[in-house]
Coordinates of N, CA and C in Angstrom, one line a residue:
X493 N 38.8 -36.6 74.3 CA 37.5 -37.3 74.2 C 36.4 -36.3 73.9
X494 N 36.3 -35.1 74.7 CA 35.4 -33.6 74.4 C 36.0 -33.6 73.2
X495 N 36.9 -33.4 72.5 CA 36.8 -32.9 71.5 C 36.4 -34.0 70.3
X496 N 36.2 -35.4 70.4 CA 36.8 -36.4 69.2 C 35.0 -35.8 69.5
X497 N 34.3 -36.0 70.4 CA 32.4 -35.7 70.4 C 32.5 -34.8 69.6
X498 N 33.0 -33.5 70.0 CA 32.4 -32.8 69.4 C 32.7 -32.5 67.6
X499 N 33.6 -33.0 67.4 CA 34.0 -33.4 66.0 C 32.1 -34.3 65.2
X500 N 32.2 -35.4 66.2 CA 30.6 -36.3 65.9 C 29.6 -35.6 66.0
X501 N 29.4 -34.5 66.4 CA 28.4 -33.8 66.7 C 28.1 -33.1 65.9
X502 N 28.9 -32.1 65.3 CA 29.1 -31.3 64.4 C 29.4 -31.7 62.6
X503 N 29.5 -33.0 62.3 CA 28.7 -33.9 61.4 C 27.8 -34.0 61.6
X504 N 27.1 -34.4 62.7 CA 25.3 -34.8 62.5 C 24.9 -33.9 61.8
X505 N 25.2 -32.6 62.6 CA 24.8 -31.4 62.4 C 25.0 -30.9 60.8
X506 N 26.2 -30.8 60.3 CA 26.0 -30.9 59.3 C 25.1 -31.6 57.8
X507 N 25.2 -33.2 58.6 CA 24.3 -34.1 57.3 C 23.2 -33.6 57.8
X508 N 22.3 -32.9 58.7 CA 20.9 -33.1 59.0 C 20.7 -31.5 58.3
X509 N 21.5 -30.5 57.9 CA 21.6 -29.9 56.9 C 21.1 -29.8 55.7
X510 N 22.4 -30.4 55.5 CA 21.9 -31.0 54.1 C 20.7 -31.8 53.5
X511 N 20.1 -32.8 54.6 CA 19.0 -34.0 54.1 C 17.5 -32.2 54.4
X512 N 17.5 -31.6 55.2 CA 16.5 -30.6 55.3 C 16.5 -29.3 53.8
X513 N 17.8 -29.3 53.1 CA 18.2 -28.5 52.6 C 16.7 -28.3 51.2
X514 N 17.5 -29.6 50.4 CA 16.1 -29.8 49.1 C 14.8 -30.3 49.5
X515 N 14.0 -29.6 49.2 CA 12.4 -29.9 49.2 C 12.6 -30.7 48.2
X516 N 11.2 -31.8 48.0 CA 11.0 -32.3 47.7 C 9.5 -31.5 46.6
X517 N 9.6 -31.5 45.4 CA 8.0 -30.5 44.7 C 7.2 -31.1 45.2
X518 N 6.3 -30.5 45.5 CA 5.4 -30.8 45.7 C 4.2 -31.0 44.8
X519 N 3.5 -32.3 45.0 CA 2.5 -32.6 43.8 C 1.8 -31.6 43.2
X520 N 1.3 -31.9 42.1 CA 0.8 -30.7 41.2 C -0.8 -31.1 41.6
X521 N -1.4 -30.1 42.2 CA -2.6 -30.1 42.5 C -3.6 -31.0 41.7
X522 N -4.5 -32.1 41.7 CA -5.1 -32.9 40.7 C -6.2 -31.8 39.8
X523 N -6.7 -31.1 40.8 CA -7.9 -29.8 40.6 C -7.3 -29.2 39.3
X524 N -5.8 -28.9 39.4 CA -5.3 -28.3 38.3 C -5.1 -28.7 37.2
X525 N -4.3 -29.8 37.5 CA -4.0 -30.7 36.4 C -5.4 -31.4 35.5
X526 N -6.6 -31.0 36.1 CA -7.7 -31.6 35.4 C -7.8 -30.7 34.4
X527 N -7.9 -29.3 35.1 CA -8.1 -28.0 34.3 C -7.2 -28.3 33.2
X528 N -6.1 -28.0 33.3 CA -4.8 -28.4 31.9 C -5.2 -29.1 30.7
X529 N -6.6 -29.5 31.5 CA -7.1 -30.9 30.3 C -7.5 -29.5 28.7
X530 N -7.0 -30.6 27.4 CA -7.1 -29.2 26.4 C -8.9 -29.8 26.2
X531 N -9.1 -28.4 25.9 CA -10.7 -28.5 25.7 C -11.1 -28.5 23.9
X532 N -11.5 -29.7 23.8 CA -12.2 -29.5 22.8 C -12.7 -28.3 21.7
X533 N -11.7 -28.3 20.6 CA -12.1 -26.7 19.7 C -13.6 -26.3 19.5
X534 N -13.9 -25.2 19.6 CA -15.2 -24.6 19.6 C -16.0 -25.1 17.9
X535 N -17.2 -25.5 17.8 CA -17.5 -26.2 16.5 C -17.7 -24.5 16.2
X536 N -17.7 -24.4 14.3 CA -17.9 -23.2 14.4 C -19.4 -22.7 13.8
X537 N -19.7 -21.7 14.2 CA -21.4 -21.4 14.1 C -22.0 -21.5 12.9
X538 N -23.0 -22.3 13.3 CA -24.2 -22.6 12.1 C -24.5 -21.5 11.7
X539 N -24.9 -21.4 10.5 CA -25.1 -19.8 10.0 C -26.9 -20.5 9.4
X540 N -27.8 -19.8 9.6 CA -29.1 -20.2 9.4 C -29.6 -20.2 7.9
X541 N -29.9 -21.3 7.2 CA -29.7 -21.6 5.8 C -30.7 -20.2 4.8
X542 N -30.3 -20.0 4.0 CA -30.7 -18.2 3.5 C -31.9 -19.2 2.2
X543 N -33.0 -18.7 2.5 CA -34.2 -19.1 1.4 C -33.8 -17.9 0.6
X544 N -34.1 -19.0 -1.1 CA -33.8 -18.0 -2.3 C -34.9 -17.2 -2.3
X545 N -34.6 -16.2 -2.4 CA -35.6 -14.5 -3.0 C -35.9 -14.9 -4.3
X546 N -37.2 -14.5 -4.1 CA -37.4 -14.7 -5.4 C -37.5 -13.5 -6.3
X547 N -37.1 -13.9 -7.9 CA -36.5 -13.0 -8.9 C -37.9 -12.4 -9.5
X548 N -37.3 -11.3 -10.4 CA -38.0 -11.2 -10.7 C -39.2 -11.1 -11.7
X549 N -38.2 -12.3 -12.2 CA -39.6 -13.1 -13.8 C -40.1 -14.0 -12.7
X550 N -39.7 -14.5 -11.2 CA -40.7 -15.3 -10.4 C -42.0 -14.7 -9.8
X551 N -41.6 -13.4 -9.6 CA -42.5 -12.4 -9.2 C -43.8 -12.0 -10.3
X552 N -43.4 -11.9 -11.7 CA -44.5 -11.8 -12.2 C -44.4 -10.2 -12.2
X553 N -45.6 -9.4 -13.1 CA -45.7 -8.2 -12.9 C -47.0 -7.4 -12.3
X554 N -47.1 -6.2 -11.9 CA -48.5 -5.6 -11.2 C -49.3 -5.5 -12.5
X555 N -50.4 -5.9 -12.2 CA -51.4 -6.0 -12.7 C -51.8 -4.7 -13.8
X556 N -51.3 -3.5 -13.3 CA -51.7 -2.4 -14.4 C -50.7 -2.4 -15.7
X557 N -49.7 -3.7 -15.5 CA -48.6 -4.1 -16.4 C -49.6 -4.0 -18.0
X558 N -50.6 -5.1 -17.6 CA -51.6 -5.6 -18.8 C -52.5 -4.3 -19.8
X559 N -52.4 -3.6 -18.9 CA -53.6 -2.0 -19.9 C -52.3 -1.8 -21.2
X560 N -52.7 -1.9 -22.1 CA -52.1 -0.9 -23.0 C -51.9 -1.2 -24.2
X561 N -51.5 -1.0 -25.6 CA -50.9 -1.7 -26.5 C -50.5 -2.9 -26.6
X562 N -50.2 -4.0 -27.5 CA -49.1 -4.9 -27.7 C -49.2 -5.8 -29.2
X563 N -47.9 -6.1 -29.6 CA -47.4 -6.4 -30.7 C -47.6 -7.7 -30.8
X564 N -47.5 -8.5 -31.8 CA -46.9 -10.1 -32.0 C -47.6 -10.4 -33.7
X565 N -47.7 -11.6 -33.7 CA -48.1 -12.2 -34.9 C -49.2 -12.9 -35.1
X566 N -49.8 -13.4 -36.2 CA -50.6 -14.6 -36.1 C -50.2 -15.8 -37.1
X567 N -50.0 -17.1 -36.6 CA -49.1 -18.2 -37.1 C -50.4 -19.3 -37.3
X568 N -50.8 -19.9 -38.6 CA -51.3 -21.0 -38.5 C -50.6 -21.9 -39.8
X569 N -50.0 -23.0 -38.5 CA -49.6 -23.8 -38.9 C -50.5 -25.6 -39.5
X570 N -51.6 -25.1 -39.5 CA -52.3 -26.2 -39.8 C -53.7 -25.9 -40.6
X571 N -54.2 -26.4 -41.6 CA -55.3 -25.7 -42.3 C -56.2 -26.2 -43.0
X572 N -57.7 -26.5 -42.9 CA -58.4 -27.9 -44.0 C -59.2 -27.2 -44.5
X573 N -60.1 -28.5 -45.4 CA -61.2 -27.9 -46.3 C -60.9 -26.3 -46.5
X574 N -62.1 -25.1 -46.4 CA -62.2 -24.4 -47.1 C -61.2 -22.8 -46.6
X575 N -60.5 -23.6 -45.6 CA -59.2 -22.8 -45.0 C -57.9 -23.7 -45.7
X576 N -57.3 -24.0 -46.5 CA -56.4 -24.9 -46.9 C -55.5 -24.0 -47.2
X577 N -56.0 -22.7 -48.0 CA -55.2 -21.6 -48.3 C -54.4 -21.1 -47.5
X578 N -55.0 -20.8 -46.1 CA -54.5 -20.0 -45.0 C -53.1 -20.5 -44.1
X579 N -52.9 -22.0 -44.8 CA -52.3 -22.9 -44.0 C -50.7 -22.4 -44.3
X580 N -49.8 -22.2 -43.1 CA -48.6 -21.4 -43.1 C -48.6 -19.9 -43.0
X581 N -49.5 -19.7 -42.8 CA -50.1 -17.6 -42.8 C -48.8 -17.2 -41.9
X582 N -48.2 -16.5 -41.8 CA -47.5 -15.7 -40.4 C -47.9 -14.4 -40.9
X583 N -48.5 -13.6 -40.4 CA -48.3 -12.1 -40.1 C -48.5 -11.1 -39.4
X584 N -48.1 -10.5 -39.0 CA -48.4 -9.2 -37.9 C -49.7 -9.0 -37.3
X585 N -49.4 -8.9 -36.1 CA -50.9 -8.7 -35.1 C -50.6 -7.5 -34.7
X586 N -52.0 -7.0 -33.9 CA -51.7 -5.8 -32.8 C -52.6 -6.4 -32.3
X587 N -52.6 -5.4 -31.0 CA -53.5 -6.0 -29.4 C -53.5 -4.8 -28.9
X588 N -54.9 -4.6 -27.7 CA -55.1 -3.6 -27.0 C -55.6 -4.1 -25.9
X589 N -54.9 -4.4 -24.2 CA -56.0 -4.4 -23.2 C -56.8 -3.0 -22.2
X590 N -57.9 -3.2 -22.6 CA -58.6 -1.7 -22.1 C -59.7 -2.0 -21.5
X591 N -60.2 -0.7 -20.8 CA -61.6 -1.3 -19.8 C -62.5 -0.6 -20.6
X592 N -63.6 -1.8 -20.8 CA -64.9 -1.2 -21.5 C -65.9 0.1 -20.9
X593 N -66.3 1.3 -21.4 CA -66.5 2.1 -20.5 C -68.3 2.0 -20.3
X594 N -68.9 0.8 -21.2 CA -70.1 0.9 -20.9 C -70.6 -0.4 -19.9
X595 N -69.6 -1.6 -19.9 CA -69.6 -2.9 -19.0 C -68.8 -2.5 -17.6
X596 N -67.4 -1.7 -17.9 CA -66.6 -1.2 -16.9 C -65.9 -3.0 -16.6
X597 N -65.7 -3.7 -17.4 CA -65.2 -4.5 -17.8 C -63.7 -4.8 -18.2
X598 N -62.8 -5.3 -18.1 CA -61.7 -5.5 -19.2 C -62.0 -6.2 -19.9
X599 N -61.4 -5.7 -21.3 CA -61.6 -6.9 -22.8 C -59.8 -6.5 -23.3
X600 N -59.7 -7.7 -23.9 CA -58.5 -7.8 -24.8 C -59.0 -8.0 -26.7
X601 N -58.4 -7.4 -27.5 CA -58.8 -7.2 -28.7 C -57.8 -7.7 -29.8
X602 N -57.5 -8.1 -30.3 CA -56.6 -8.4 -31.4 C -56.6 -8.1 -32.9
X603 N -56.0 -7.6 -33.5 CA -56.1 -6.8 -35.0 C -55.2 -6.6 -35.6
X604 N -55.7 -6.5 -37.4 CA -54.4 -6.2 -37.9 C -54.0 -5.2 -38.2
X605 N -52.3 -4.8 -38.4 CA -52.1 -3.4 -38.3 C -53.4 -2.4 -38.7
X606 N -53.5 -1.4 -37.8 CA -54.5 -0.2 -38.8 C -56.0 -0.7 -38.4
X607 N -56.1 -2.0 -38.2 CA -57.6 -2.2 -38.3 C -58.0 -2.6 -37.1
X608 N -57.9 -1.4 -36.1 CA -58.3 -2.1 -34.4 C -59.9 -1.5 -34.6
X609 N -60.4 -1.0 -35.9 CA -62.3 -1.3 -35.2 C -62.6 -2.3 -35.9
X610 N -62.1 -3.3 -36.8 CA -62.4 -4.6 -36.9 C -61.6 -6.4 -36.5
X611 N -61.6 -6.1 -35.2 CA -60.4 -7.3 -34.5 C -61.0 -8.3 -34.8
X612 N -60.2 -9.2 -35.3 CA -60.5 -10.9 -35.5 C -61.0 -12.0 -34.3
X613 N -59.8 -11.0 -32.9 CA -60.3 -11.4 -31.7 C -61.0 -10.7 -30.5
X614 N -61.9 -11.4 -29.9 CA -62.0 -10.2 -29.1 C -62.9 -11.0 -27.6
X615 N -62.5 -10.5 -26.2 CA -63.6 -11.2 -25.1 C -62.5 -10.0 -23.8
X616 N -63.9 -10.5 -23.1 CA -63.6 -9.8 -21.4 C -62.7 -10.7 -21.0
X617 N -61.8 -10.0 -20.2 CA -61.3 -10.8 -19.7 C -61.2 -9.9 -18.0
X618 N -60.5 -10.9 -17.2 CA -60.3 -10.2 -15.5 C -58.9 -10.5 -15.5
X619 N -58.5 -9.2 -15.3 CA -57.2 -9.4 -14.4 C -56.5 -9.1 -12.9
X620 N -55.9 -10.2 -12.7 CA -55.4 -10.4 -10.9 C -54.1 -10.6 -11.1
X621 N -53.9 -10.9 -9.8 CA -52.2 -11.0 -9.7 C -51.7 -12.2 -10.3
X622 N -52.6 -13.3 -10.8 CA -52.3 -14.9 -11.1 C -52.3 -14.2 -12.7
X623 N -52.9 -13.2 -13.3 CA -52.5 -13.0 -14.9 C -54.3 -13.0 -15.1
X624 N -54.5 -13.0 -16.4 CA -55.5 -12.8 -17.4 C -56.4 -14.0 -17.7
X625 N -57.5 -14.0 -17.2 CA -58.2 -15.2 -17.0 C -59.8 -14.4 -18.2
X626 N -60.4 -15.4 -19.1 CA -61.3 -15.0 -20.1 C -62.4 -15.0 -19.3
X627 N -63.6 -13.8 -19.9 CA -64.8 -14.2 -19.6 C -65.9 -14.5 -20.5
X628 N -66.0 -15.7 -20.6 CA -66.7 -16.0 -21.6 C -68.6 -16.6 -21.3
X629 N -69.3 -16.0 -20.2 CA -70.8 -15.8 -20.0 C -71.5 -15.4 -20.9
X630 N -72.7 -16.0 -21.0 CA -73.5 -16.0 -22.3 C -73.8 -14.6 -22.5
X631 N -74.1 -13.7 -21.4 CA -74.3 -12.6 -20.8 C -73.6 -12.0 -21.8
X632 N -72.2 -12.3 -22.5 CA -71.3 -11.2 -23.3 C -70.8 -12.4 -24.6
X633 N -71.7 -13.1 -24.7 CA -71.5 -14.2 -26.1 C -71.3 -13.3 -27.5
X634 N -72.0 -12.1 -27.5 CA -71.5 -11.5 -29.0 C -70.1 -10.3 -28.8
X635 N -69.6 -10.4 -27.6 CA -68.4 -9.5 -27.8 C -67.3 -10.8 -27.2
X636 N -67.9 -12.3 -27.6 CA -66.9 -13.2 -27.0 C -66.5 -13.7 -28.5
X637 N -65.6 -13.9 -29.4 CA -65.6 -14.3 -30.7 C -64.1 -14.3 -31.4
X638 N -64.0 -15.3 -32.4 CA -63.0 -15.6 -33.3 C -63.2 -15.7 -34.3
X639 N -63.1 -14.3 -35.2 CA -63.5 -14.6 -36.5 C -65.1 -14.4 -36.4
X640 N -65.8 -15.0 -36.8 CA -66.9 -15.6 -36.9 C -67.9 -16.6 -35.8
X641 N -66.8 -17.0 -35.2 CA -66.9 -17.9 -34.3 C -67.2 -17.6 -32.6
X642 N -68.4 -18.0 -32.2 CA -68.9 -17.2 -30.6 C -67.8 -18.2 -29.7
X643 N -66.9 -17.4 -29.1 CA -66.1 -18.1 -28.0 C -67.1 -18.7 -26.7
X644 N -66.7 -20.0 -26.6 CA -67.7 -20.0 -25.1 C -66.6 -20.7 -23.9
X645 N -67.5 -21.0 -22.6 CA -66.8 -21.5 -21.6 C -65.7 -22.2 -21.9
X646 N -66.4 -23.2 -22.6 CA -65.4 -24.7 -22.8 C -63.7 -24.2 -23.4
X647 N -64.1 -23.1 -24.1 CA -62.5 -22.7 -24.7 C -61.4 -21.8 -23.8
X648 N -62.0 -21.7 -22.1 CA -61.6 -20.9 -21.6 C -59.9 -21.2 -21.7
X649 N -59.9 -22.4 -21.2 CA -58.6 -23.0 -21.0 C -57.4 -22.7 -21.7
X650 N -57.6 -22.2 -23.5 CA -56.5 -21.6 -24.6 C -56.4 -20.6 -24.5
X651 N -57.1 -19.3 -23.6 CA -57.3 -18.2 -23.5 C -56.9 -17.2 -21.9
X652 N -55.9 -18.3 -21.6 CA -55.4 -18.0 -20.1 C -54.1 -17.8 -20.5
X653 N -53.8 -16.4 -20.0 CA -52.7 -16.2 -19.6 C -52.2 -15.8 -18.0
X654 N -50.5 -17.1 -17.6 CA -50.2 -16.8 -16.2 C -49.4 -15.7 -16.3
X655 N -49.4 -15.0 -15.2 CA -48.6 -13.9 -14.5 C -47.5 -14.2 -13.8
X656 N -46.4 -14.9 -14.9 CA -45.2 -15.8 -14.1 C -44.0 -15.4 -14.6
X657 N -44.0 -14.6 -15.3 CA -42.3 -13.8 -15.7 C -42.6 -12.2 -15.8
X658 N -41.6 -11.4 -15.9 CA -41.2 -10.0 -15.6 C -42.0 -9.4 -16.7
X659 N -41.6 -10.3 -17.8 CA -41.9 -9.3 -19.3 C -42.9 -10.9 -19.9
X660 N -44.2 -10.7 -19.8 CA -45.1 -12.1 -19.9 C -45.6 -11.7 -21.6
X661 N -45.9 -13.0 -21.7 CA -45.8 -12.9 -23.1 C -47.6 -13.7 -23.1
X662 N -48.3 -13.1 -24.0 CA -49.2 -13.4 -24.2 C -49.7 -14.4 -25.4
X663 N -50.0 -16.1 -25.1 CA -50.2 -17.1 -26.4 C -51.4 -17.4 -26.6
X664 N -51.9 -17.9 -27.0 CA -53.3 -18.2 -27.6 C -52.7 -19.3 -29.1
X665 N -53.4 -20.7 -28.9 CA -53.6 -21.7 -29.5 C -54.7 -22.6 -29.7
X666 N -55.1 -22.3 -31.1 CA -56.6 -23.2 -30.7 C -57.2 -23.2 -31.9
X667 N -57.7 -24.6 -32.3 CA -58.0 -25.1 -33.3 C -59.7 -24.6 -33.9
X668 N -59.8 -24.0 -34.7 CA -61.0 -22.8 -34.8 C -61.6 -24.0 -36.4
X669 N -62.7 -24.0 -36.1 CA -63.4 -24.8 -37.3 C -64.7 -23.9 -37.6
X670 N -64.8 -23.6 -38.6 CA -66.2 -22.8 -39.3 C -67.5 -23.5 -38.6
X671 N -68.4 -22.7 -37.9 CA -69.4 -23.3 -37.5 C -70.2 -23.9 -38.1
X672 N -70.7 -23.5 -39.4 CA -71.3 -24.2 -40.6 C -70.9 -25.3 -41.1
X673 N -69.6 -25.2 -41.2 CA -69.0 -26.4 -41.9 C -67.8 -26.9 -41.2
X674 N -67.7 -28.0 -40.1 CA -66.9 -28.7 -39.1 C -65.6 -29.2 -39.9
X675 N -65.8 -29.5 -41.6 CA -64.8 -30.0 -42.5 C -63.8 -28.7 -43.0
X676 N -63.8 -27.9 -42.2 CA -63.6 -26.3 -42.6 C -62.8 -25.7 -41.3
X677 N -61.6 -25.5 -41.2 CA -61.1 -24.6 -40.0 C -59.4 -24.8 -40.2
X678 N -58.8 -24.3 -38.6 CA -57.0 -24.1 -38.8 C -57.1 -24.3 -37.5
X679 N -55.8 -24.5 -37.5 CA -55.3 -24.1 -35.8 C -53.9 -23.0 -35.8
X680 N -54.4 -21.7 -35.0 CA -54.2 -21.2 -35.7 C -53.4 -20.3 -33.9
X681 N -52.0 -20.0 -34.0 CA -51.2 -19.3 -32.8 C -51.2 -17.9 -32.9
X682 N -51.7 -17.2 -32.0 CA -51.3 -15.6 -31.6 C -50.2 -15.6 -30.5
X683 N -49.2 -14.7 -30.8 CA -48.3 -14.3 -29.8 C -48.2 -12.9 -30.0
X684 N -48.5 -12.4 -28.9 CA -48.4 -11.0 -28.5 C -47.4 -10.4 -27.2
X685 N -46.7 -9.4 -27.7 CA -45.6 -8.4 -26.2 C -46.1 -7.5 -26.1
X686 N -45.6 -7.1 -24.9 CA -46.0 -5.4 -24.7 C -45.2 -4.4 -25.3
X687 N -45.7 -3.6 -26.5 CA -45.4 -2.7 -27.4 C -43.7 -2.6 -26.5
X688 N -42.3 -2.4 -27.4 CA -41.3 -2.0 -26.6 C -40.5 -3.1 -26.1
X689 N -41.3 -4.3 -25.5 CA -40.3 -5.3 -24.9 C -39.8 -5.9 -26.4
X690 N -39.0 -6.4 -25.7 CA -37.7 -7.5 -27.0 C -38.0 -8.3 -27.2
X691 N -37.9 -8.7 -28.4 CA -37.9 -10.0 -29.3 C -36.8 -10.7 -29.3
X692 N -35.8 -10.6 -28.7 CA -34.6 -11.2 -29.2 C -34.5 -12.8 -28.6
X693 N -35.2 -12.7 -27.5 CA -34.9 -14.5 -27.1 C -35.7 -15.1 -27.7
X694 N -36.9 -15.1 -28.4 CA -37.7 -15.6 -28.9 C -37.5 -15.9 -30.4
X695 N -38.3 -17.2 -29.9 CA -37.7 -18.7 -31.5 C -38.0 -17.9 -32.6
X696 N -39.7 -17.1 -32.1 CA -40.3 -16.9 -33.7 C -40.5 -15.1 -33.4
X697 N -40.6 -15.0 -34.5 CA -40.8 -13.2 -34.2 C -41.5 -12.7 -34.9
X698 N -42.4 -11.8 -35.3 CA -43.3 -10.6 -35.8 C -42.1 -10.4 -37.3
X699 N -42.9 -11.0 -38.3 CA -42.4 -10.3 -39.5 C -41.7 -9.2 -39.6
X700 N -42.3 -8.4 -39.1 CA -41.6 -6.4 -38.7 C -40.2 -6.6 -38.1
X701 N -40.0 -7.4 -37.3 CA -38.7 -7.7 -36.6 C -37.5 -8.8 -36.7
X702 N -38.4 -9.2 -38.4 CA -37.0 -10.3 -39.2 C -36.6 -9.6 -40.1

């Protein structure tokens, strides 16, 4: 009988063993399992949008660009009454911008080869950083002139040049009629460079350079 017990005893003993032996895991912390959560990829960094620099035919050039020499043509493509002859003219200009030494003024001059003490064109002009603006005040009406013809206010507007590319080119367009006789005139284009710059993109060119 002692012994058949202790046979039963020593089974308990055994299964209670075993059932203590395997743990059971233990849950996975919620705290952590939140963490595990995958996070969202990092957006990647706005780079701050780069304003274009400006170039430098947007730049224009410094002002002492304008003092000196310059080349181009004179083109009139249109011609009446007692100018009818002149109509289709192209030929060679020269130019000089310089400061008057008894006004202390700038003037721009226009001539043909060889003949810069008798210019066809001629007026004060001011120059700033915006380019070549005319002066045409009654104050300087006999050194304001075309030809023959007293330049005034009203013509300022053909006689502006902007200060808006590297290598600026100087135009002049404008329909010139004999003051005596209104049945009588041309319209008549000056285009001038600065002695040295290139002709090569340009439509029309200085006879010398065809």
């Amino acid at each position: 009988m002692k012994k058949t017990l202790l046979i039963v005893l020593a089974l308990i003993l055994c299964l209670t063993l075993v059932a203590c032996g395997g743990e059971k895991p233990k849950p996975e912390n919620k705290e952590n399992a939140e963490n595990k959560v995958e996070e969202p990829a990092e957006k990647p960094e706005e780079k701050p949008e780069e304003k274009p620099v400006a170039t430098k035919a947007e730049e224009g050039v410094a002002q002492d660009y304008w003092y000196g020499d310059w080349e181009g043509y004179l083109y009139i493509p249109e011609a009446w009454g007692e100018h009818i002859g002149n109509k289709d003219l192209f030929i060679d200009m020269n130019g000089v911008i310089s400061t008057d030494s008894g006004t202390y003024l700038d003037f721009i001059e226009v001539f043909l080869p060889d003949q810069e003490e008798d210019p066809i064109l001629s007026f004060y002009v001011e120059i700033t950083d915006e380019g070549i603006k005319p002066i045409f005040d009654e104050e300087y009406a006999e050194d304001s002139f075309y030809f023959n013809r007293t330049l005034t206010t009203d013509d300022s507007i053909y006689f502006e040049t902007p200060n808006t590319k590297a290598s600026p080119t100087i135009k002049y367009e404008y329909k010139f009629e004999e003051p005596d006789d209104p049945d009588s005139g041309s319209r008549f284009i000056i285009v001038l460079k600065k002695v040295g710059e290139s002709w090569d993109n340009e439509e029309k060119k200085p006879p010398k350079f065809q």
